[in-house]
Coordinates of C-alpha atoms (C1' of nucleotides) in Angstrom, one line a residue:
Chain A
M21 CA -95.2 -24.8 15.5
A22 CA -95.9 -21.0 15.4
R23 CA -97.9 -18.8 17.9
T24 CA -96.9 -21.1 21.2
Q25 CA -98.2 -19.8 24.3
G26 CA -96.8 -16.5 25.1
S27 CA -95.1 -16.0 22.1
H28 CA -96.8 -13.0 20.7
S29 CA -95.3 -9.8 19.7
D30 CA -95.6 -8.0 23.2
I31 CA -93.5 -10.7 24.7
T32 CA -91.3 -11.5 21.7
G33 CA -90.3 -7.9 20.9
P34 CA -88.8 -6.8 24.0
R35 CA -87.2 -10.3 24.5
V36 CA -85.4 -9.7 21.0
R37 CA -83.9 -6.2 22.2
A38 CA -82.8 -7.6 25.5
A39 CA -81.0 -10.6 24.1
A40 CA -79.4 -8.4 21.8
L41 CA -78.4 -5.8 24.4
R42 CA -76.9 -8.5 26.6
L43 CA -75.0 -10.4 23.6
F44 CA -73.8 -7.0 21.9
A45 CA -72.5 -5.9 25.6
Q46 CA -70.7 -9.4 25.8
H47 CA -69.0 -9.9 22.4
G48 CA -69.8 -6.9 20.4
Y49 CA -72.0 -5.9 17.5
A50 CA -70.0 -7.4 14.8
A51 CA -69.2 -10.8 16.8
V52 CA -72.8 -11.5 17.3
S53 CA -74.7 -13.1 14.6
M54 CA -78.4 -12.9 14.1
R55 CA -78.9 -16.7 14.8
Q56 CA -77.3 -16.1 18.3
I57 CA -79.7 -13.7 19.2
A58 CA -82.3 -15.9 17.9
R59 CA -81.2 -19.0 19.6
E60 CA -81.3 -16.7 22.8
V61 CA -84.8 -15.7 22.6
G62 CA -85.7 -19.3 21.6
V63 CA -87.1 -18.8 17.9
Q64 CA -85.9 -19.0 14.4
V65 CA -84.0 -16.4 12.9
G66 CA -86.5 -15.5 10.4
A67 CA -88.8 -14.5 13.1
L68 CA -86.4 -11.5 14.2
Y69 CA -87.3 -9.7 11.2
N70 CA -90.8 -9.2 12.6
Y71 CA -89.0 -6.7 15.1
T72 CA -86.2 -5.0 13.3
P73 CA -86.0 -4.3 9.3
D74 CA -82.1 -5.3 9.9
K75 CA -79.4 -5.7 12.2
Q76 CA -78.1 -2.1 12.3
A77 CA -81.5 -0.9 13.3
L78 CA -81.6 -3.4 16.1
L79 CA -78.5 -1.4 17.5
F80 CA -79.4 2.0 16.6
S81 CA -82.7 1.5 18.5
L82 CA -80.9 0.2 21.5
L83 CA -78.3 3.3 21.6
K84 CA -81.1 5.6 20.9
G85 CA -83.6 4.3 23.4
H86 CA -80.9 4.5 25.8
M87 CA -79.7 7.8 25.1
D88 CA -83.5 9.3 25.2
D89 CA -83.8 7.5 28.8
L90 CA -80.6 9.1 29.7
L91 CA -81.7 13.0 28.6
E92 CA -85.5 12.1 30.2
E93 CA -84.1 11.1 33.6
W94 CA -81.6 14.0 33.9
Q95 CA -84.6 16.5 32.9
A96 CA -86.4 14.9 35.5
E97 CA -83.8 15.1 38.5
Q98 CA -83.7 17.6 41.0
R99 CA -81.4 20.1 39.7
P100 CA -80.6 22.8 42.0
E101 CA -79.3 26.4 41.0
A102 CA -76.3 26.7 42.6
P103 CA -73.5 25.7 40.5
R104 CA -71.8 23.6 42.9
A105 CA -75.2 21.5 44.3
R106 CA -75.7 21.2 40.7
L107 CA -72.4 19.6 39.9
E108 CA -73.1 17.4 42.8
A109 CA -76.5 16.3 41.2
F110 CA -74.8 16.0 38.2
V111 CA -71.9 13.5 39.6
R112 CA -74.3 11.4 41.7
F113 CA -77.1 11.0 38.9
H114 CA -74.2 9.8 36.4
I115 CA -73.2 7.3 38.6
R116 CA -76.3 6.4 39.9
F117 CA -77.6 5.7 36.3
N118 CA -74.5 4.4 34.5
L119 CA -74.5 1.9 37.1
A120 CA -77.9 1.0 36.7
R121 CA -77.7 -0.1 33.3
P122 CA -74.2 -1.1 32.5
E123 CA -74.7 -3.0 29.1
A124 CA -76.4 0.0 27.7
I125 CA -73.5 2.0 28.7
F126 CA -71.2 -0.3 27.6
I127 CA -72.5 -0.3 24.2
S128 CA -73.1 3.1 23.8
Y129 CA -69.3 3.5 24.1
M130 CA -68.1 0.6 22.1
E131 CA -70.6 0.3 19.2
L132 CA -70.4 3.4 18.1
R133 CA -68.4 3.0 15.3
N134 CA -70.7 -0.1 13.9
L135 CA -73.4 2.9 13.3
T136 CA -74.1 4.0 9.9
P137 CA -72.8 7.7 9.3
E138 CA -76.5 9.0 9.9
N139 CA -77.0 6.9 12.8
F140 CA -74.3 7.9 14.4
A141 CA -75.0 11.6 14.1
V142 CA -78.1 11.2 15.6
I143 CA -76.7 9.5 18.7
E144 CA -73.8 11.9 18.6
A145 CA -75.8 14.8 19.0
L146 CA -78.0 13.4 21.9
R147 CA -74.5 12.9 23.5
K148 CA -73.2 16.2 23.2
R149 CA -76.6 17.6 24.7
Y150 CA -76.2 15.5 28.0
E151 CA -72.5 16.3 28.1
G152 CA -73.2 19.9 27.4
A153 CA -75.4 20.1 30.5
L154 CA -72.0 19.2 32.5
E155 CA -70.2 22.0 30.6
E156 CA -72.8 24.4 31.5
I157 CA -72.8 24.0 35.0
L158 CA -68.9 24.4 35.1
R159 CA -69.2 27.6 33.0
D160 CA -72.2 29.2 35.5
G161 CA -69.8 28.3 38.6
Q162 CA -66.6 29.6 36.9
A163 CA -68.5 32.9 36.1
D164 CA -70.1 33.2 39.5
G165 CA -66.6 32.3 41.3
A166 CA -67.5 29.0 42.6
F167 CA -65.1 27.0 40.9
S168 CA -62.0 27.9 39.2
V169 CA -61.3 25.6 36.1
P170 CA -58.7 26.4 33.5
D171 CA -60.7 25.4 30.8
T172 CA -64.3 24.3 31.3
R173 CA -64.5 22.1 27.9
L174 CA -61.8 19.9 29.0
A175 CA -62.8 19.8 32.3
S176 CA -66.3 18.5 31.3
Y177 CA -64.5 15.8 29.0
A178 CA -61.9 15.0 32.0
L179 CA -65.1 14.5 34.8
I180 CA -67.3 12.6 32.4
A181 CA -64.2 10.3 31.4
M182 CA -63.5 9.8 35.2
L183 CA -67.5 9.3 36.1
T184 CA -68.0 7.0 33.0
G185 CA -65.2 4.9 34.3
V186 CA -67.1 3.8 37.4
N187 CA -68.5 1.2 35.2
T188 CA -65.3 -0.3 34.5
W189 CA -64.5 -1.7 37.9
Y190 CA -67.5 -1.3 40.0
R191 CA -69.2 -4.9 40.6
A192 CA -72.4 -5.5 42.5
G193 CA -72.0 -6.7 46.2
G194 CA -68.2 -5.4 46.2
R195 CA -66.8 -3.4 49.3
L196 CA -68.6 -0.4 48.8
S197 CA -72.1 0.5 47.8
I198 CA -73.3 2.8 45.0
P199 CA -73.9 6.1 47.3
E200 CA -70.4 5.5 48.8
V201 CA -68.9 5.4 45.3
A202 CA -70.7 8.5 44.3
D203 CA -69.5 10.2 47.7
I204 CA -65.7 9.3 47.1
Y205 CA -66.1 10.8 43.4
W206 CA -67.8 13.6 44.5
D207 CA -65.0 14.2 46.8
M208 CA -62.7 14.5 44.0
V209 CA -64.9 16.0 41.6
R210 CA -65.6 18.8 43.9
K211 CA -61.8 19.4 44.8
A212 CA -60.7 19.3 41.1
V213 CA -63.1 22.1 40.2
S214 CA -62.2 24.0 43.1
A215 CA -59.6 27.0 43.7
D216 CA -56.8 26.0 44.9
M217 CA -56.0 27.2 48.5
S218 CA -53.9 24.1 49.6
G219 CA -50.5 26.2 48.8
N220 CA -49.6 23.4 46.4
A221 CA -50.1 26.1 43.5
P222 CA -48.2 24.8 40.1
R223 CA -45.0 25.5 39.5
Chain B
M10 CA -44.6 -13.6 -8.8
A11 CA -43.4 -13.9 -5.2
R12 CA -40.6 -12.1 -3.8
T13 CA -41.1 -8.7 -6.0
Q14 CA -38.3 -6.4 -4.9
G15 CA -38.6 -5.3 -1.8
S16 CA -41.2 -7.9 -0.6
H17 CA -39.3 -9.5 2.4
S18 CA -40.3 -10.8 5.4
D19 CA -38.4 -7.7 7.3
I20 CA -40.8 -5.6 4.8
T21 CA -44.2 -7.5 4.9
G22 CA -44.1 -8.4 8.7
P23 CA -44.2 -4.8 9.9
R24 CA -46.5 -4.0 7.1
V25 CA -48.9 -6.5 8.1
R26 CA -49.0 -5.7 11.6
A27 CA -49.4 -1.7 10.7
A28 CA -52.3 -2.7 8.4
A29 CA -54.1 -4.9 11.0
L30 CA -53.4 -2.1 14.1
R31 CA -54.9 0.4 11.6
L32 CA -58.0 -1.8 10.6
F33 CA -58.7 -2.9 14.0
A34 CA -58.9 0.5 15.4
Q35 CA -61.1 1.7 12.6
H36 CA -63.3 -0.9 12.1
G37 CA -62.8 -3.4 15.3
Y38 CA -61.5 -6.7 15.2
A39 CA -64.4 -8.9 14.7
A40 CA -65.4 -6.7 11.8
V41 CA -62.0 -6.7 9.9
S42 CA -61.3 -9.7 7.5
M43 CA -57.8 -11.3 6.9
R44 CA -58.7 -10.8 3.4
Q45 CA -58.8 -6.9 4.0
I46 CA -55.7 -6.7 5.7
A47 CA -53.9 -8.4 3.0
R48 CA -55.4 -6.0 0.5
E49 CA -54.0 -3.4 2.8
V50 CA -50.7 -4.6 2.7
G51 CA -50.8 -5.5 -1.1
V52 CA -50.8 -9.2 -0.8
Q53 CA -52.7 -12.5 -1.4
V54 CA -54.8 -13.5 2.0
G55 CA -52.3 -16.5 2.1
A56 CA -49.4 -14.9 2.8
L57 CA -50.3 -13.2 5.8
Y58 CA -49.9 -16.8 7.4
N59 CA -46.5 -16.4 7.2
Y60 CA -46.5 -13.7 9.7
T61 CA -49.1 -15.0 12.4
P62 CA -50.4 -18.4 12.7
D63 CA -53.8 -16.8 12.9
K64 CA -56.1 -14.1 13.4
Q65 CA -56.2 -14.0 17.0
A66 CA -52.6 -14.3 17.6
L67 CA -52.5 -11.2 15.1
L68 CA -54.7 -8.8 17.8
F69 CA -52.6 -10.4 20.8
S70 CA -49.3 -9.6 19.4
L71 CA -50.4 -6.2 19.0
L72 CA -51.8 -5.9 22.0
K73 CA -48.6 -7.3 23.9
G74 CA -46.5 -5.5 22.0
H75 CA -47.9 -2.1 23.0
M76 CA -48.0 -3.3 26.8
D77 CA -44.7 -3.6 26.8
D78 CA -43.6 -0.8 25.4
L79 CA -45.8 1.3 27.8
L80 CA -43.9 -0.7 30.8
E81 CA -40.8 0.1 29.4
E82 CA -41.2 3.7 28.6
W83 CA -42.4 3.9 32.0
Q84 CA -39.4 2.6 33.7
A85 CA -37.3 4.6 31.4
E86 CA -38.8 7.7 32.4
Q87 CA -37.5 9.9 35.0
R88 CA -39.2 9.3 38.1
P89 CA -38.7 11.5 41.1
E90 CA -38.7 10.4 44.6
A91 CA -41.5 12.8 46.1
P92 CA -45.1 11.5 45.6
R93 CA -46.2 14.9 44.3
A94 CA -43.6 15.4 41.2
R95 CA -43.6 11.5 41.0
L96 CA -47.8 12.2 40.3
E97 CA -47.0 14.8 37.5
A98 CA -44.6 13.2 36.1
F99 CA -47.0 9.8 35.6
V100 CA -49.6 12.3 34.3
R101 CA -47.3 13.9 31.9
F102 CA -46.0 10.6 30.8
H103 CA -49.5 9.2 30.4
I104 CA -51.0 12.0 28.0
R105 CA -47.9 12.0 26.0
F106 CA -47.5 8.5 25.3
N107 CA -51.3 8.0 24.8
L108 CA -51.5 10.7 22.1
A109 CA -48.7 9.5 20.4
R110 CA -50.2 5.9 19.6
P111 CA -54.1 6.8 19.5
E112 CA -54.8 3.4 17.4
A113 CA -52.8 1.1 20.0
I114 CA -54.5 2.8 22.8
F115 CA -57.8 2.4 21.2
I116 CA -57.6 -1.2 20.4
S117 CA -56.2 -2.2 24.0
Y118 CA -59.2 -0.7 25.4
M119 CA -61.7 -1.8 22.8
E120 CA -60.7 -5.4 21.7
L121 CA -60.0 -7.0 25.2
R122 CA -63.2 -8.9 24.9
N123 CA -62.1 -10.5 21.6
L124 CA -59.0 -12.0 23.1
T125 CA -59.0 -15.7 24.1
P126 CA -59.4 -16.1 28.0
E127 CA -55.4 -17.0 28.2
N128 CA -54.4 -14.3 26.2
F129 CA -56.7 -11.4 28.1
A130 CA -55.1 -12.7 31.2
V131 CA -51.9 -11.9 30.2
I132 CA -52.7 -8.2 29.0
E133 CA -54.8 -7.8 31.8
A134 CA -51.9 -8.9 34.2
L135 CA -49.5 -5.8 32.5
R136 CA -52.4 -3.4 32.8
K137 CA -52.7 -4.2 36.3
R138 CA -48.9 -3.7 36.6
Y139 CA -48.9 -0.3 35.1
E140 CA -51.7 1.0 36.9
G141 CA -50.6 -0.4 40.1
A142 CA -47.7 2.3 39.9
L143 CA -50.5 5.0 39.8
E144 CA -51.6 3.6 43.0
E145 CA -48.2 3.1 44.6
I146 CA -47.8 6.8 44.1
L147 CA -51.2 7.7 45.5
R148 CA -50.5 5.6 48.6
D149 CA -47.0 6.7 49.3
G150 CA -48.4 10.6 48.9
Q151 CA -51.2 9.5 51.2
A152 CA -48.8 7.9 53.8
D153 CA -46.2 11.6 53.9
G154 CA -49.3 13.7 53.8
A155 CA -48.6 15.2 50.3
F156 CA -52.1 13.9 49.4
S157 CA -55.5 13.4 50.7
V158 CA -57.6 10.8 48.8
P159 CA -60.2 9.0 50.5
D160 CA -59.8 5.5 48.8
T161 CA -56.3 5.1 46.8
R162 CA -57.6 2.4 44.8
L163 CA -60.9 4.2 43.3
A164 CA -58.7 7.3 43.1
S165 CA -56.0 5.5 40.8
Y166 CA -59.1 4.1 38.7
A167 CA -60.6 7.6 38.5
L168 CA -57.6 9.2 37.4
I169 CA -56.5 6.5 34.7
A170 CA -60.0 6.9 33.4
M171 CA -59.6 10.7 33.0
L172 CA -56.4 10.7 31.7
T173 CA -57.1 8.1 29.3
G174 CA -60.4 10.2 28.1
V175 CA -58.0 12.7 26.7
N176 CA -57.6 10.1 23.4
T177 CA -61.2 10.6 23.0
W178 CA -61.1 14.1 21.9
Y179 CA -57.6 15.2 21.4
R180 CA -56.6 15.9 17.7
A181 CA -53.6 17.3 16.3
G182 CA -53.5 20.1 15.6
G183 CA -56.1 21.7 17.8
R184 CA -56.6 24.7 19.5
L185 CA -54.1 23.2 22.7
S186 CA -50.7 21.3 22.4
I187 CA -49.9 18.4 24.1
P188 CA -48.3 19.8 26.9
E189 CA -50.9 22.4 27.1
V190 CA -53.0 19.7 27.6
A191 CA -51.0 18.0 30.1
D192 CA -50.6 21.2 32.0
I193 CA -54.5 21.4 32.2
Y194 CA -55.0 18.1 33.2
W195 CA -52.3 17.9 35.9
D196 CA -54.0 21.0 37.5
M197 CA -57.0 19.2 37.9
V198 CA -55.4 16.5 39.3
R199 CA -53.0 17.9 41.4
K200 CA -56.1 19.4 43.1
A201 CA -58.1 16.3 43.3
V202 CA -55.7 14.3 45.4
S203 CA -55.0 17.4 47.6
A204 CA -56.1 17.9 51.0
D205 CA -58.9 20.5 51.0
M206 CA -58.3 23.8 52.3
S207 CA -60.9 25.7 50.1
G208 CA -64.0 25.8 52.9
N209 CA -65.9 23.5 50.5
A210 CA -65.6 20.8 52.9
P211 CA -68.2 18.2 52.2
R212 CA -71.8 18.5 53.8
Chain C
dG10 C1' -117.0 -22.8 14.4
dC11 C1' -115.0 -20.8 10.8
dT12 C1' -112.1 -17.3 9.1
dT13 C1' -108.7 -13.8 9.3
dG14 C1' -104.3 -11.8 10.4
dA15 C1' -100.5 -11.8 13.1
dT16 C1' -96.4 -14.9 14.2
dC17 C1' -93.0 -18.3 13.4
dT18 C1' -90.5 -22.1 11.0
dG19 C1' -88.0 -24.2 7.9
dA20 C1' -85.3 -23.7 3.8
dA21 C1' -82.9 -21.0 0.6
dC22 C1' -80.4 -17.0 -1.1
dG23 C1' -75.7 -15.1 -2.8
dT24 C1' -71.9 -13.8 -0.4
dA25 C1' -68.1 -13.8 3.0
dT26 C1' -65.5 -16.0 6.5
dG27 C1' -60.9 -18.0 8.7
dT28 C1' -57.5 -21.3 7.2
dT29 C1' -54.8 -24.7 4.4
dC30 C1' -51.7 -25.9 0.8
dA31 C1' -49.4 -27.1 -3.7
dG32 C1' -47.1 -25.1 -6.9
dA33 C1' -44.7 -20.6 -8.9
dT34 C1' -41.3 -17.3 -8.3
dA35 C1' -37.2 -14.9 -7.3
dG36 C1' -33.4 -13.1 -4.5
dC37 C1' -29.3 -15.1 -2.2
dC38 C1' -25.2 -18.5 -1.6
dT39 C1' -21.9 -21.2 -3.4
Chain D
dA9 C1' -24.4 -20.9 -13.2
dG10 C1' -27.3 -23.5 -11.0
dG11 C1' -29.6 -24.7 -6.6
dC12 C1' -31.9 -23.4 -2.3
dT13 C1' -35.3 -21.5 0.4
dA14 C1' -38.1 -17.9 1.8
dT15 C1' -42.0 -15.8 -0.1
dC16 C1' -46.1 -15.5 -2.3
dT17 C1' -50.0 -16.9 -5.4
dG18 C1' -54.4 -18.8 -6.7
dA19 C1' -57.5 -21.9 -5.6
dA20 C1' -60.2 -24.6 -2.8
dC21 C1' -62.2 -26.3 2.0
dA22 C1' -66.1 -25.9 4.9
dT23 C1' -68.6 -23.4 7.6
dA24 C1' -71.0 -18.9 8.7
dC25 C1' -73.3 -14.9 7.6
dG26 C1' -77.8 -11.5 6.7
dT27 C1' -81.6 -11.6 4.8
dT28 C1' -85.9 -13.3 2.3
dC29 C1' -90.1 -15.7 2.1
dA30 C1' -93.8 -19.2 0.7
dG31 C1' -96.1 -21.9 3.9
dA32 C1' -97.2 -23.6 8.9
dT33 C1' -99.6 -22.7 13.2
dC34 C1' -102.8 -20.7 16.5
dA35 C1' -105.1 -16.9 18.8
dA36 C1' -108.8 -13.7 18.5
dG37 C1' -113.4 -11.9 16.2
dC38 C1' -117.6 -12.8 14.5

DNA sequence: GCTTGATCTGAACGTATGTTCAGATAGCCT
DNA sequence: AGGCTATCTGAACATACGTTCAGATCAAGC
């Protein structure tokens, strides 16, 4: 029996995306079948093709939507002028944003290689845009003396990796709240990019 | 025709592992078929089962072998007494070791969820052992005043993520040599765990 | 109340999967 | 020289895959 109560496009569409997101994050894109997704939604597999042309487009749509959200929210964020305050805003935003959607973050890092080359290029460009924002902060701070980093490009990679790593261990309800985690990470980031005045100069 | 020249266990076994490592790293465990591995080795698919009881055991064997190498080589490393020198040794070792075997590192992070629960537990225990070594260094340094980190556990997570991230961007033949990369990362790590004397104290 | 059209079912398509195994082959040992 | 046995082939097994589509179903519009 088709079209049982509430089984409309507006309902089923988001549910398909939600089920795919959850399952891709848990088992990986290649390991999840269209039939599993259909079962999770509570429909037959054929019905999925009302909402995506194919499995690949479903993955791409999830990743693209996520990257759009990321860039949009960072644009909407309060971004101070001074590099140091701006870097702090970035650190806190990144941790808060990532911890709010762990599954999307997970597949964004794990499933890139399952995108077709064209789709991969799109996502990669968006990622570069976001990470470029961090490097720009570091360059500005380096220029005006607020920071002292040997290589802004490498430093941006290092900081992104460090911040994104939070998602691998953080569990809601643990001993630290998200703001507390952000405090601790900001402390380390702040020192890592500072001029070194501790007397522990490199060899 | 079986047993053509050079097609012995000693030869084929390692080649099976090498092909599996390469293909798993490139396409992901779930996306690689036993027939692809066999084709890469130059053998029919049935022959693979002389070298592994099943596909899962092949993945586990690769990860287990990798973790054993990691712990063994870190044990064999020169490890100074003083926390600061010891941390520097860890940073340089980690970067050097990881960049020497990017494929093994890649599947060690990406394919954990494709392990059976029993196999996962084994790998996870070994990983904890390795990462515990870093946290111990941080705790020692915190105790004797060499470091100033708000939370040694989180700091160890943060540093591991930062160091492991090198593998995502480093390409041999780029503008920086491995020791130069290690220098730059060590500079950031050193500052991140130092007492803060820059006048940029937290708010 | 009838028609229309979006939505879903149920079944089928060809292909691919991991794994098994009887039989062929060929290097090694006596 | 001839047998042994590790090794590999070739084919088969049952099952699963992504995708398609004719037809059933039901909410909405007239």
